[in-house]
Tab-separated table of C-alpha atoms and ligand atoms in Angstrom:
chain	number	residue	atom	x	y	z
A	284	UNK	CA	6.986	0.602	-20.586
A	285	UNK	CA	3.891	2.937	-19.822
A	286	UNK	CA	2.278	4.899	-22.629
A	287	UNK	CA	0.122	7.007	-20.071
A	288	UNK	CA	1.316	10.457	-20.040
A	289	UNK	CA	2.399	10.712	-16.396
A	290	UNK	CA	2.638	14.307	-15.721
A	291	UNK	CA	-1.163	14.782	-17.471
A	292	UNK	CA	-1.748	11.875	-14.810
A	293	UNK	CA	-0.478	13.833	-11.776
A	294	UNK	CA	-2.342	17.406	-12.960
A	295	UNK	CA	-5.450	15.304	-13.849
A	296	UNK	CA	-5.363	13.847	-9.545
A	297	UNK	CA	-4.210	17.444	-8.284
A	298	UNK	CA	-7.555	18.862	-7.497
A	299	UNK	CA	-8.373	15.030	-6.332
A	300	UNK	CA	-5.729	15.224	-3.842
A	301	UNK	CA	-6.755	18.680	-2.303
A	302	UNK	CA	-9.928	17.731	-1.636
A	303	UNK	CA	-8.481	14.683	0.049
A	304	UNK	CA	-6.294	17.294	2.050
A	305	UNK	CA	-9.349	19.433	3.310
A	306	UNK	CA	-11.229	16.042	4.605
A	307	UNK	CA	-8.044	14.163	6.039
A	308	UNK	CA	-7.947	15.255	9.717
A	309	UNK	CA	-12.086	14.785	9.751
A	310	UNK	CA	-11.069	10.809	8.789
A	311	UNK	CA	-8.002	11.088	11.083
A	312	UNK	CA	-10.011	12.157	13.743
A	313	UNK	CA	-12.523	9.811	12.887
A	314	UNK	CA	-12.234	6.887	10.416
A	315	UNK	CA	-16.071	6.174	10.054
A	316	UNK	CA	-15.983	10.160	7.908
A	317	UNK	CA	-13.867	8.323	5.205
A	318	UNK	CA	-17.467	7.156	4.540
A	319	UNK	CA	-19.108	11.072	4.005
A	320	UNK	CA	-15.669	11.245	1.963
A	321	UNK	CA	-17.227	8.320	-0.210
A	322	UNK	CA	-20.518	10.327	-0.590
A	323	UNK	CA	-18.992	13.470	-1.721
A	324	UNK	CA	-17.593	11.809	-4.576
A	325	UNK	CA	-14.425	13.835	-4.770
A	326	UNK	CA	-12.674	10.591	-4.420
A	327	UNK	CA	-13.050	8.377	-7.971
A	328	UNK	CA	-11.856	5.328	-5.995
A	329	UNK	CA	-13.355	2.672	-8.925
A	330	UNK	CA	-11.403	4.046	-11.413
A	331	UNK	CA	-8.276	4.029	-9.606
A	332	UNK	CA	-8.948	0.819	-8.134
A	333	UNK	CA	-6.755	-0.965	-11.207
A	334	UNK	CA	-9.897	-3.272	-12.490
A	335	UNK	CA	-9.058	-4.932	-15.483
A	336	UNK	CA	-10.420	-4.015	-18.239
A	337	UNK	CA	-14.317	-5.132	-18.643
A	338	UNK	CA	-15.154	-4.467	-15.079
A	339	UNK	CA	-15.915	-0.899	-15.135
A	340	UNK	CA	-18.506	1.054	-17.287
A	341	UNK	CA	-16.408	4.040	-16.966
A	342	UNK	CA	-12.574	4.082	-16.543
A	343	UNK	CA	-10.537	6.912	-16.020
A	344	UNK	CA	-9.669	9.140	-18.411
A	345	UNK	CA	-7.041	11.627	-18.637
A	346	UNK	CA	-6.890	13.901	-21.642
A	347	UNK	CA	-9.208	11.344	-23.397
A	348	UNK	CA	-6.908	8.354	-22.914
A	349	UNK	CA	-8.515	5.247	-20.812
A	350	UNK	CA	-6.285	5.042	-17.441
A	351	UNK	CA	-6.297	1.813	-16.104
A	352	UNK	CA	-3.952	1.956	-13.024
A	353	UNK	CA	-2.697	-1.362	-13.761
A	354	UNK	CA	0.808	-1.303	-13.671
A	355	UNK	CA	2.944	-0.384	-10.856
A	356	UNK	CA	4.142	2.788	-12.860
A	357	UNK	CA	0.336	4.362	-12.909
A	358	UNK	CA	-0.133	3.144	-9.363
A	359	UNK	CA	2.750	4.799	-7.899
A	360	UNK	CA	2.156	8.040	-9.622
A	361	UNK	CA	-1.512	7.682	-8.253
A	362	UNK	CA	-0.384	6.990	-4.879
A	363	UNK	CA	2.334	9.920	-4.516
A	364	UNK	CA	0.122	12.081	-5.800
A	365	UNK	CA	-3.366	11.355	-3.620
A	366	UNK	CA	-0.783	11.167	-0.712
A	367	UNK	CA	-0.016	14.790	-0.812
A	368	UNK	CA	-3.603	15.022	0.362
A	369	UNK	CA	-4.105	11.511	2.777
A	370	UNK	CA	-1.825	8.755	2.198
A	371	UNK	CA	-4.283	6.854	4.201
A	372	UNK	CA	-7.229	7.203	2.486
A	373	UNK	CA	-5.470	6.066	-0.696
A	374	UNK	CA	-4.816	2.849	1.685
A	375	UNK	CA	-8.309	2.564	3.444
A	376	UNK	CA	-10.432	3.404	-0.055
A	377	UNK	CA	-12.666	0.462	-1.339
A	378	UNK	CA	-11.052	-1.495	-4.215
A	379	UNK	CA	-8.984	-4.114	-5.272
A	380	UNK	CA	-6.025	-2.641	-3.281
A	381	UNK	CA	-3.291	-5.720	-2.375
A	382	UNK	CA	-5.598	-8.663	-2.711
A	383	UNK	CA	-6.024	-7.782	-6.717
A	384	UNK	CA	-2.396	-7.296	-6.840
A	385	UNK	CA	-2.045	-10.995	-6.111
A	386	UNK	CA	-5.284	-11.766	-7.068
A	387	UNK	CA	-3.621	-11.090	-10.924
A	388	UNK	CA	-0.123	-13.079	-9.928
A	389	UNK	CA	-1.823	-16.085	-9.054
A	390	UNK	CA	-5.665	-16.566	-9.669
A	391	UNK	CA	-7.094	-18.468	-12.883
A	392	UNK	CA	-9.471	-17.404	-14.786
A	393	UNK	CA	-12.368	-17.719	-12.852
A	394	UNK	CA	-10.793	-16.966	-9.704
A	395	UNK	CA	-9.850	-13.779	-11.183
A	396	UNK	CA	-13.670	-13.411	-12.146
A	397	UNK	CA	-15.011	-13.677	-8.709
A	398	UNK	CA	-13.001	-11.622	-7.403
A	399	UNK	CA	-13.399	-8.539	-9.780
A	400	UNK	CA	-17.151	-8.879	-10.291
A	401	UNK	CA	-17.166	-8.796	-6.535
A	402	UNK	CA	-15.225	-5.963	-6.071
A	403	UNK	CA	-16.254	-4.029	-9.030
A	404	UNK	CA	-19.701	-3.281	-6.939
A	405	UNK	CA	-19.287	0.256	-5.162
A	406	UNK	CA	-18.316	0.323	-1.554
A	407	UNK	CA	-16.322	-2.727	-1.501
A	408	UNK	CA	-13.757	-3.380	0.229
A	409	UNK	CA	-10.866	-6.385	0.196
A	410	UNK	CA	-8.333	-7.360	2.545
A	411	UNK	CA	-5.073	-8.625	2.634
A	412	UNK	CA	-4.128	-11.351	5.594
A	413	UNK	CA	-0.522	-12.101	5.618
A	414	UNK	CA	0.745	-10.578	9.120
A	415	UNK	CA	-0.038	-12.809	12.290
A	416	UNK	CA	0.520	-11.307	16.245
A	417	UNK	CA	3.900	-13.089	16.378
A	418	UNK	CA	4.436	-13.177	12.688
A	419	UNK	CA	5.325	-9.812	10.661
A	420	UNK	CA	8.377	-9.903	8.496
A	421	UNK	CA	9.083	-13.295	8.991
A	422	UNK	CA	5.795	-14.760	6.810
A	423	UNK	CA	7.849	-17.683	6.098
A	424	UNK	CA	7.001	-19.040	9.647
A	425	UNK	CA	3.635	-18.280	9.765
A	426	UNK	CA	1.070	-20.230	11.833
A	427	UNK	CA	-2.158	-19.834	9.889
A	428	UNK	CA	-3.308	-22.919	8.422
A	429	UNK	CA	-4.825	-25.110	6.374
A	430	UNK	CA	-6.356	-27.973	8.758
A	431	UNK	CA	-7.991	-31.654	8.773
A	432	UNK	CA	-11.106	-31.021	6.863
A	433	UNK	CA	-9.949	-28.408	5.078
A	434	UNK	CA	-10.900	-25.390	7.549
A	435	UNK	CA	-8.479	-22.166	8.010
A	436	UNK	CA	-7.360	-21.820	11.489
A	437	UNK	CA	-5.167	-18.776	13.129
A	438	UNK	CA	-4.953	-15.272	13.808
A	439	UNK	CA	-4.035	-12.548	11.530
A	440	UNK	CA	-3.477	-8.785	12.906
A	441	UNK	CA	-2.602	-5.474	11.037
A	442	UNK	CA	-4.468	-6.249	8.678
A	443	UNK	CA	-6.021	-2.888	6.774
A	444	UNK	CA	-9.726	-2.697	6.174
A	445	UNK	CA	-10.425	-6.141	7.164
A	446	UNK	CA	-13.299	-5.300	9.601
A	447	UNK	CA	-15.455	-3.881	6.298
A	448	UNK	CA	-14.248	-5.927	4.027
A	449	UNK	CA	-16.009	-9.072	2.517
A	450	UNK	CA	-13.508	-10.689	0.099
A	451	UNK	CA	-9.947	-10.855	0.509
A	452	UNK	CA	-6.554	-13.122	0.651
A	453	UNK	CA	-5.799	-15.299	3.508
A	454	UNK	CA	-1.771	-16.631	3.692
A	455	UNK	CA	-1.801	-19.999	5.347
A	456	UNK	CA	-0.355	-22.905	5.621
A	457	UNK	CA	-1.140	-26.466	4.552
A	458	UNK	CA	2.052	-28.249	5.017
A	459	UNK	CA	5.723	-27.724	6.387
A	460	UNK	CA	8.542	-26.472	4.318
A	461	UNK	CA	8.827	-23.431	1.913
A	462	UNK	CA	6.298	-24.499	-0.785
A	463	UNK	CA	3.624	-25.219	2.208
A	464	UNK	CA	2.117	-21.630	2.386
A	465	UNK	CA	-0.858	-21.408	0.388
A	466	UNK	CA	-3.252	-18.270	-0.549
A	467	UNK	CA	-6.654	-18.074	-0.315
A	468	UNK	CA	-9.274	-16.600	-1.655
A	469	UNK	CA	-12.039	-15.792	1.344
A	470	UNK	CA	-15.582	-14.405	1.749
A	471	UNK	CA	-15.567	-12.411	5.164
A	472	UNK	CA	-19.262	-13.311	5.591
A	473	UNK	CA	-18.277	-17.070	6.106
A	474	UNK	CA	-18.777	-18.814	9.656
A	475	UNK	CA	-15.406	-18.353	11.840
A	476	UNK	CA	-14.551	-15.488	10.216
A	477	UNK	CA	-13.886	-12.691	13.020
A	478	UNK	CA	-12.683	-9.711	12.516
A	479	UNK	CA	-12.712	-6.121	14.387
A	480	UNK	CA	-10.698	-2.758	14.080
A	481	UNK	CA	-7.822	-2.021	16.208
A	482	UNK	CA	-7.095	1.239	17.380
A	483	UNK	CA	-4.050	3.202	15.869
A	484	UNK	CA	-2.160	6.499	15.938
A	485	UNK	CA	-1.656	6.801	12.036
A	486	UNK	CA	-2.706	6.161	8.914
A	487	UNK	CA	-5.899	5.600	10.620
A	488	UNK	CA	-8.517	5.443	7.542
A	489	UNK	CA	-6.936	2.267	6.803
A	490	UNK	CA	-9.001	0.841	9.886
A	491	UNK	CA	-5.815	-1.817	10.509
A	492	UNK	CA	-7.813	-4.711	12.312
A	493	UNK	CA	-7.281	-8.122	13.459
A	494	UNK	CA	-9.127	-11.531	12.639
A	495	UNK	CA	-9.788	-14.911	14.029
A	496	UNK	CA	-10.172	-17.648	11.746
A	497	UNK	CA	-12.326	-20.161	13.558
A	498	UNK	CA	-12.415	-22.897	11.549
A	499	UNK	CA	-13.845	-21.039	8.213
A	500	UNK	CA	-14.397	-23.647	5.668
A	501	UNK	CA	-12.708	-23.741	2.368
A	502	UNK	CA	-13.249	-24.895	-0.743
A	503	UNK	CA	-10.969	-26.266	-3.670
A	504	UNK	CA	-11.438	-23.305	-5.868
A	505	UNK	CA	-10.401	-20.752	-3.239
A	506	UNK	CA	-7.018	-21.788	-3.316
A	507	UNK	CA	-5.262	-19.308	-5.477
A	508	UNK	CA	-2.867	-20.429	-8.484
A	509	UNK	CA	-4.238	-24.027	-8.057
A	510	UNK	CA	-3.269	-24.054	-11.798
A	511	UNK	CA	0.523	-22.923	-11.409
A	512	UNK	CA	3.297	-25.170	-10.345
A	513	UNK	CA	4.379	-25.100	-6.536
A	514	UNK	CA	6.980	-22.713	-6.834
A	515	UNK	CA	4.894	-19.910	-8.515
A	516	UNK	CA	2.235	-20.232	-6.051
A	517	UNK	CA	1.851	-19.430	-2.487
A	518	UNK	CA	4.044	-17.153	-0.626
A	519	UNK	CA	7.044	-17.703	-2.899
A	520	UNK	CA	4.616	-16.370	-5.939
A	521	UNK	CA	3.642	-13.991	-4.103
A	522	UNK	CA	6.855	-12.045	-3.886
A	523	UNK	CA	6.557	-10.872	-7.039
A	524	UNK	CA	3.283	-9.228	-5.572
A	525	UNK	CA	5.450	-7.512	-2.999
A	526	UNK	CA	7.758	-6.255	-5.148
A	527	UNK	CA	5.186	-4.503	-6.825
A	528	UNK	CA	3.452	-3.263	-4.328
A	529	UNK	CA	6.581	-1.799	-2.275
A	530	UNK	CA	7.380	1.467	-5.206
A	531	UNK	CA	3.762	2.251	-4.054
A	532	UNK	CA	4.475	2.379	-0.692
A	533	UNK	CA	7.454	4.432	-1.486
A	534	UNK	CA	5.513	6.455	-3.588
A	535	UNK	CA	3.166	6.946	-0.725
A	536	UNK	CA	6.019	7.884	1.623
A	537	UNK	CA	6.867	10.832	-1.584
A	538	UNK	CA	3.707	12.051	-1.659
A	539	UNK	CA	3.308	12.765	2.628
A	540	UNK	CA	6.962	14.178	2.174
A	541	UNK	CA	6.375	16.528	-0.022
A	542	UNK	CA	3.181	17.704	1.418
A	543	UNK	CA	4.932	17.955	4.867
A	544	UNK	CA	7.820	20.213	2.707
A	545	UNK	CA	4.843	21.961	0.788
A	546	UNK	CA	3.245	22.748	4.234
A	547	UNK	CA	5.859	24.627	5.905
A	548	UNK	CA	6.460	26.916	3.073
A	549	UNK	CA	2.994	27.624	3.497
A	550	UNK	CA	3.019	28.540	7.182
A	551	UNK	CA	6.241	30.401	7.049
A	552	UNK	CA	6.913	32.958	4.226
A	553	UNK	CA	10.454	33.955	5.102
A	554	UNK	CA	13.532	31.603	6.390
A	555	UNK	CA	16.965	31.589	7.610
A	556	UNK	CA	20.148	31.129	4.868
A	557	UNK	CA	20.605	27.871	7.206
A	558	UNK	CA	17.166	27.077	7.452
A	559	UNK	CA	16.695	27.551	3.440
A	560	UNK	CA	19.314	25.260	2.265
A	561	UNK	CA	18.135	22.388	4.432
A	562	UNK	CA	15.059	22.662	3.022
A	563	UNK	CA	16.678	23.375	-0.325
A	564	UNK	CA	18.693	19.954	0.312
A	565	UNK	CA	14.980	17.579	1.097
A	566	UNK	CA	13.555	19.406	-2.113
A	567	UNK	CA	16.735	17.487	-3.934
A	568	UNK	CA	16.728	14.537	-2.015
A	569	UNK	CA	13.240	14.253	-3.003
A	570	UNK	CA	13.766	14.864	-6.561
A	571	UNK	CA	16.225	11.835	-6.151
A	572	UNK	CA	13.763	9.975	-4.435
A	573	UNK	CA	11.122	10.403	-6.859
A	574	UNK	CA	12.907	9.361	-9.571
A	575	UNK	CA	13.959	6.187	-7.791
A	576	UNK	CA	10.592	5.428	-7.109
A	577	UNK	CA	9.497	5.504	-10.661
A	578	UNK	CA	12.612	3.417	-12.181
A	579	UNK	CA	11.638	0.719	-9.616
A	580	UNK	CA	8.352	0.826	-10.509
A	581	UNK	CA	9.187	0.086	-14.091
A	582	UNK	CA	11.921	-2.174	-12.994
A	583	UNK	CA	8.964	-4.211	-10.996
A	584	UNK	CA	6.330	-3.647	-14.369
A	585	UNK	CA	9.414	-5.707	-16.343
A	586	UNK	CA	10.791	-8.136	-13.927
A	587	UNK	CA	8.372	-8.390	-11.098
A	588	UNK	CA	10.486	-11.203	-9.580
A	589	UNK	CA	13.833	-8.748	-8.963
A	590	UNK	CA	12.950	-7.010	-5.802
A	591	UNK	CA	16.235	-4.833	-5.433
A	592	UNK	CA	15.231	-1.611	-6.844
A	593	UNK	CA	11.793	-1.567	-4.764
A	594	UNK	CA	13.561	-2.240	-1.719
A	595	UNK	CA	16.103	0.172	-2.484
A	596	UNK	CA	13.136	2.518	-3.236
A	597	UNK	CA	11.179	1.843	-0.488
A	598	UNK	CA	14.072	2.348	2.249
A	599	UNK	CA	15.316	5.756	0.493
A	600	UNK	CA	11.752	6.951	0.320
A	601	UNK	CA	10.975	6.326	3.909
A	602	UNK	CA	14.320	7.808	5.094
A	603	UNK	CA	13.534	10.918	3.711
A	604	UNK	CA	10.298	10.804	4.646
A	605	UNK	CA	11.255	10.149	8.248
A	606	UNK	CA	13.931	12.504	8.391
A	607	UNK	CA	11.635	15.386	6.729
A	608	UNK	CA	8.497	14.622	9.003
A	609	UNK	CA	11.131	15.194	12.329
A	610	UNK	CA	12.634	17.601	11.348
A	611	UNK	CA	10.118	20.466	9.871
A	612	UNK	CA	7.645	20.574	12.916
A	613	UNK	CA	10.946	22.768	14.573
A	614	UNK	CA	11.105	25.221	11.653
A	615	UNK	CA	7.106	26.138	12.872
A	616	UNK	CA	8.254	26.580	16.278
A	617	UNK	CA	7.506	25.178	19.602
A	618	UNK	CA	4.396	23.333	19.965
A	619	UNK	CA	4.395	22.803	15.855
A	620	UNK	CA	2.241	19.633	16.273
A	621	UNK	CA	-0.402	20.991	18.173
A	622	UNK	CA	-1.069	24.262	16.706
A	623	UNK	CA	-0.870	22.184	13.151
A	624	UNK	CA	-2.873	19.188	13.534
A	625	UNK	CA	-2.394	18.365	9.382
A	626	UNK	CA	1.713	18.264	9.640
A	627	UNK	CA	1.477	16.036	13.294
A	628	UNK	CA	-1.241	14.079	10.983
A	629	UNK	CA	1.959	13.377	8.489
A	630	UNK	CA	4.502	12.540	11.672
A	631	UNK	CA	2.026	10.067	12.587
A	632	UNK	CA	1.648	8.328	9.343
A	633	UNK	CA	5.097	8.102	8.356
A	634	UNK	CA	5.321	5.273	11.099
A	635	UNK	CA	2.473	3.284	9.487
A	636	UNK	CA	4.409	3.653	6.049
A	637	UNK	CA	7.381	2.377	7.648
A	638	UNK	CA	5.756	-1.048	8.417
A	639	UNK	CA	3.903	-1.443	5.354
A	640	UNK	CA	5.005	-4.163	3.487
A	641	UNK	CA	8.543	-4.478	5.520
A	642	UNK	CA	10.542	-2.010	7.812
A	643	UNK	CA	13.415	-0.732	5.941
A	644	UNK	CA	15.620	-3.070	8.194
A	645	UNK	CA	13.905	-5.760	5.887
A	646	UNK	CA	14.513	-3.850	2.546
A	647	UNK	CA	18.158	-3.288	3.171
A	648	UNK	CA	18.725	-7.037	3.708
A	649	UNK	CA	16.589	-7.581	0.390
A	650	UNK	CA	18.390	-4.700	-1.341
A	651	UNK	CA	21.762	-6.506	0.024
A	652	UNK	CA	21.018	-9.881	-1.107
A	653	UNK	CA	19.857	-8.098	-4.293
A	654	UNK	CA	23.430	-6.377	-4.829
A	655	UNK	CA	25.943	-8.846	-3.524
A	656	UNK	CA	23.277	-11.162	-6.566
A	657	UNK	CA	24.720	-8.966	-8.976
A	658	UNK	CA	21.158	-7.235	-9.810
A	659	UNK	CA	20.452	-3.475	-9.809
A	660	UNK	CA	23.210	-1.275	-10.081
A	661	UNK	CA	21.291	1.382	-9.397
A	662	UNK	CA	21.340	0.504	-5.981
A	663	UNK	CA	24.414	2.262	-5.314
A	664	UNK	CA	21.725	5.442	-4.962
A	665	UNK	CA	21.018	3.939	-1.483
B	180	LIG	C1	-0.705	0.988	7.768
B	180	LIG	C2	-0.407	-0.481	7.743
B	180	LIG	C3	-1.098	-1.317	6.874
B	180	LIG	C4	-0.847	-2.685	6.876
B	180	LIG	N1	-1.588	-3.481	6.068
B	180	LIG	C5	-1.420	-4.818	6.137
B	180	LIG	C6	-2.293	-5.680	5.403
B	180	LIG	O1	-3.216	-5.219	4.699
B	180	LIG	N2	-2.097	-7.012	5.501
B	180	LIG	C7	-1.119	-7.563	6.287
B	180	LIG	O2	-1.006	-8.779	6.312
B	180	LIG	N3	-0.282	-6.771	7.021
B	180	LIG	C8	-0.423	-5.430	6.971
B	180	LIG	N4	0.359	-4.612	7.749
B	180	LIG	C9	1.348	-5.202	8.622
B	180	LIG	C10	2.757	-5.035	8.096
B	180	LIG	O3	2.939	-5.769	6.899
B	180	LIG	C11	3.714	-5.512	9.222
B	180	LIG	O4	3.592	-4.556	10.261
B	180	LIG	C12	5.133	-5.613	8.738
B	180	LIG	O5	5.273	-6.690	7.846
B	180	LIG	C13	6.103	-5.822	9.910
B	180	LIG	O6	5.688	-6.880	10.692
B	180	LIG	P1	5.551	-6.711	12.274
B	180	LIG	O7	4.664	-5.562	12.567
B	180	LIG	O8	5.177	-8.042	12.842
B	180	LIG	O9	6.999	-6.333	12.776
B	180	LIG	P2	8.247	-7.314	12.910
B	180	LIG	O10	8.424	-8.109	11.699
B	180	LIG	O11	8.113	-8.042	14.211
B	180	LIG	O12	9.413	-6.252	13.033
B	180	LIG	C14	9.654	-5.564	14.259
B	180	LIG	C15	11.026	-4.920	14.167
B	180	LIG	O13	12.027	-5.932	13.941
B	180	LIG	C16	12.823	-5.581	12.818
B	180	LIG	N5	13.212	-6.804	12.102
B	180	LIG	C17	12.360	-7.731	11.590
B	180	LIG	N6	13.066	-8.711	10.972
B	180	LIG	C18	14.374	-8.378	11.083
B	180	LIG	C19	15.577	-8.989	10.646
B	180	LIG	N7	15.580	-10.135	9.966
B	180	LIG	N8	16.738	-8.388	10.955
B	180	LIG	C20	16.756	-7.225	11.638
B	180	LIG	N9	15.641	-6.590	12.088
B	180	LIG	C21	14.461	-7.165	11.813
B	180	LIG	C22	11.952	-4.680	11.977
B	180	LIG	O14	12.735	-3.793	11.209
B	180	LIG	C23	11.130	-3.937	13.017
B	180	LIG	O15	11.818	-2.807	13.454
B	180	LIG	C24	0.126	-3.237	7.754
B	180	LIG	C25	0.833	-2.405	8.632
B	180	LIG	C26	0.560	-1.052	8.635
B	180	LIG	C27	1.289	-0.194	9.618
């Protein structure tokens, strides 16, 4: 349970989040401004990175109160409510982002202490190598791996921020079978490690790239949750890491929908009776969504290892957010996406949502497995 006021939270990001909004289709049109973004300092991306405590001089405060952002609750209230202004920049900012997510499921001690002091030096940024070319939902079967002398071999792609970042997570594996698939923790500036930006229609300030692992060495203590037994490592440990990090991307997908909703009342000041109520009807499917979002992020904070109610979240969030981003270009008229490059910016991110951390395909089979399990009620919602 969260003791941060929530609502101060969200009024304390507002003015955060429209000064996102005024820079996003300068870094949608061209990724390398999210750096100008970084020098105007609008964007306190350190203190919503979710350090730990002892790694930053100056956390965030809200009304006086230290704000960590270390629980999934603060996070997805941070994420809906910078996404209102650029989902993606909330994605492509410097910062722990996913790999400190898993860094704190799995890493000892020290691990943990690398990683942070690393990371807690400005312009930073990590990355997170699970997907392969061949290998997206299914990271069971990946092909990364682990090799005779202890070298990291394969091909990872999608992978967000990796061309700029210099520590991450690498997902490989070291031997067959479902407790095979290790984690790793990797300095980008090692030799074999080979990574460039790809080129993409949305969410573009999260620079998605691919990388070639040629043989980058490894050493004992980058192997993450050495300490914990086989089944809490690896890829099966780190599903409690996905589960926490899906209510953010739901939260994300909340944030762009209301902004899209928020936009067209903007644009157009009067509306048909038709037109009104099915914009009256996304304002309460929102609402609903919303408030999904948030119990599954405290469902996540409590029992990390249940991922029902974020999959449930996730696939209700981005449903809505689909349907919304279709469907309120027409209420602008013909040509909406052109003559409103901000609401054709939000089309074209929903997409990248959509694949973040599973397709909704994937969370209804999670969400299934979840209910026919006996877990989540809640999920009738869905
Ligand atoms: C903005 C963005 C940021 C990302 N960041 C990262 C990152 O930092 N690190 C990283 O490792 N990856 C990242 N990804 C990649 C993302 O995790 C993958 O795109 C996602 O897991 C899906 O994998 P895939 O693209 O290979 O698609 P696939 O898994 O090949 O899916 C393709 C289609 O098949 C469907 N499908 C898949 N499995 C099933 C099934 N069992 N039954 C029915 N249908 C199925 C899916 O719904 C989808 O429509 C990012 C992607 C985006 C867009």
């Amino acid at each position: 349970m969260t003791t941060v006021d929530l609502g101060a939270l969200r009024d304390h990001l507002r003015p955060v989040a429209a000064a996102l909004r005024e820079r996003a289709l300068a870094v949608d049109t061209d990724p390398g401004a999210l750096h100008a973004l970084l020098d105007s300092g609008v964007l306190p991306y350190r203190q919503l990175g979710g350090f730990p405590p002892g790694y930053l001089d100056d956390p965030l405060r809200v009304r006086g109160v230290p704000v960590l952002v270390r629980t999934c609750v603060e996070r997805a209230v941070v994420a809906e409510t910078l996404a209102w202004g650029d989902a993606s920049v909330v994605v492509g900012a410097p910062g722990p982002s996913m790999s400190g997510v898993v860094v704190d499921d799995l890493a000892d001690d020290e691990q943990r202490d690398r990683f942070y002091r690393h990371v807690a030096q400005p312009r930073t940024w990590t990355f997170f190598g699970l997907t392969e070319p061949d290998r997206g939902s299914d990271a069971a079967a990946l092909e990364t791996a682990v090799v005779a002398g202890g070298v990291l071999r394969g091909h990872k792609k999608y992978v967000g921020n990796v061309a700029r970042a210099s520590l991450g997570v690498v997902f490989a594996r070291h031997r067959p079978g479902p407790l095979g698939v290790g984690v790793y923790l990797v300095d980008t500036a090692r030799p074999g490690f080979d990574a460039a930006p790809l080129v993409t229609t949305g969410m573009r300030a999260v620079q998605l790239g691919e990388v070639r692992l040629r043989d980058v060495p490894l050493r004992p203590e980058d192997t993450l949750g050495r300490h914990l037994s086989p089944s809490r490592r690896g890829l099966l440990g780190a599903v409690r890491t996905f589960n926490r990090l899906r209510p953010v991307v739901a939260a994300l997908a909340v944030g762009v929908t209301q902004a899209a909703l928020d936009y067209v009342r903007t644009e157009r000041s009067s509306f048909t009776a038709d037109e009104r109520g099915l914009l009256e009807t996304f304002d309460d499917r929102l609402h609903a969504a919303r408030a999904l979002v948030l119990q599954a992020a405290r469902g996540a904070d409590a029992d990390p290892a249940d991922g029902t109610l974020p999959a449930a979240a996730k696939a209700t969030a981005l449903d809505l957010a689909d349907e919304v981003t279709r469907t309120v270009p027409a209420l602008l008229g013909p040509g909406a996406r052109w003559e409103h490059p901000y609401l054709d910016k939000l089309v074209r991110d929903v997409p990248g949502l959509e694949m973040m951390e599973g397709t909704r395909t994937v969370q209804r089979l999670t969400l299934a497995q979840g209910w026919l399990q006996g877990r989540a009620r809640h999920a009738e919602l869905v």
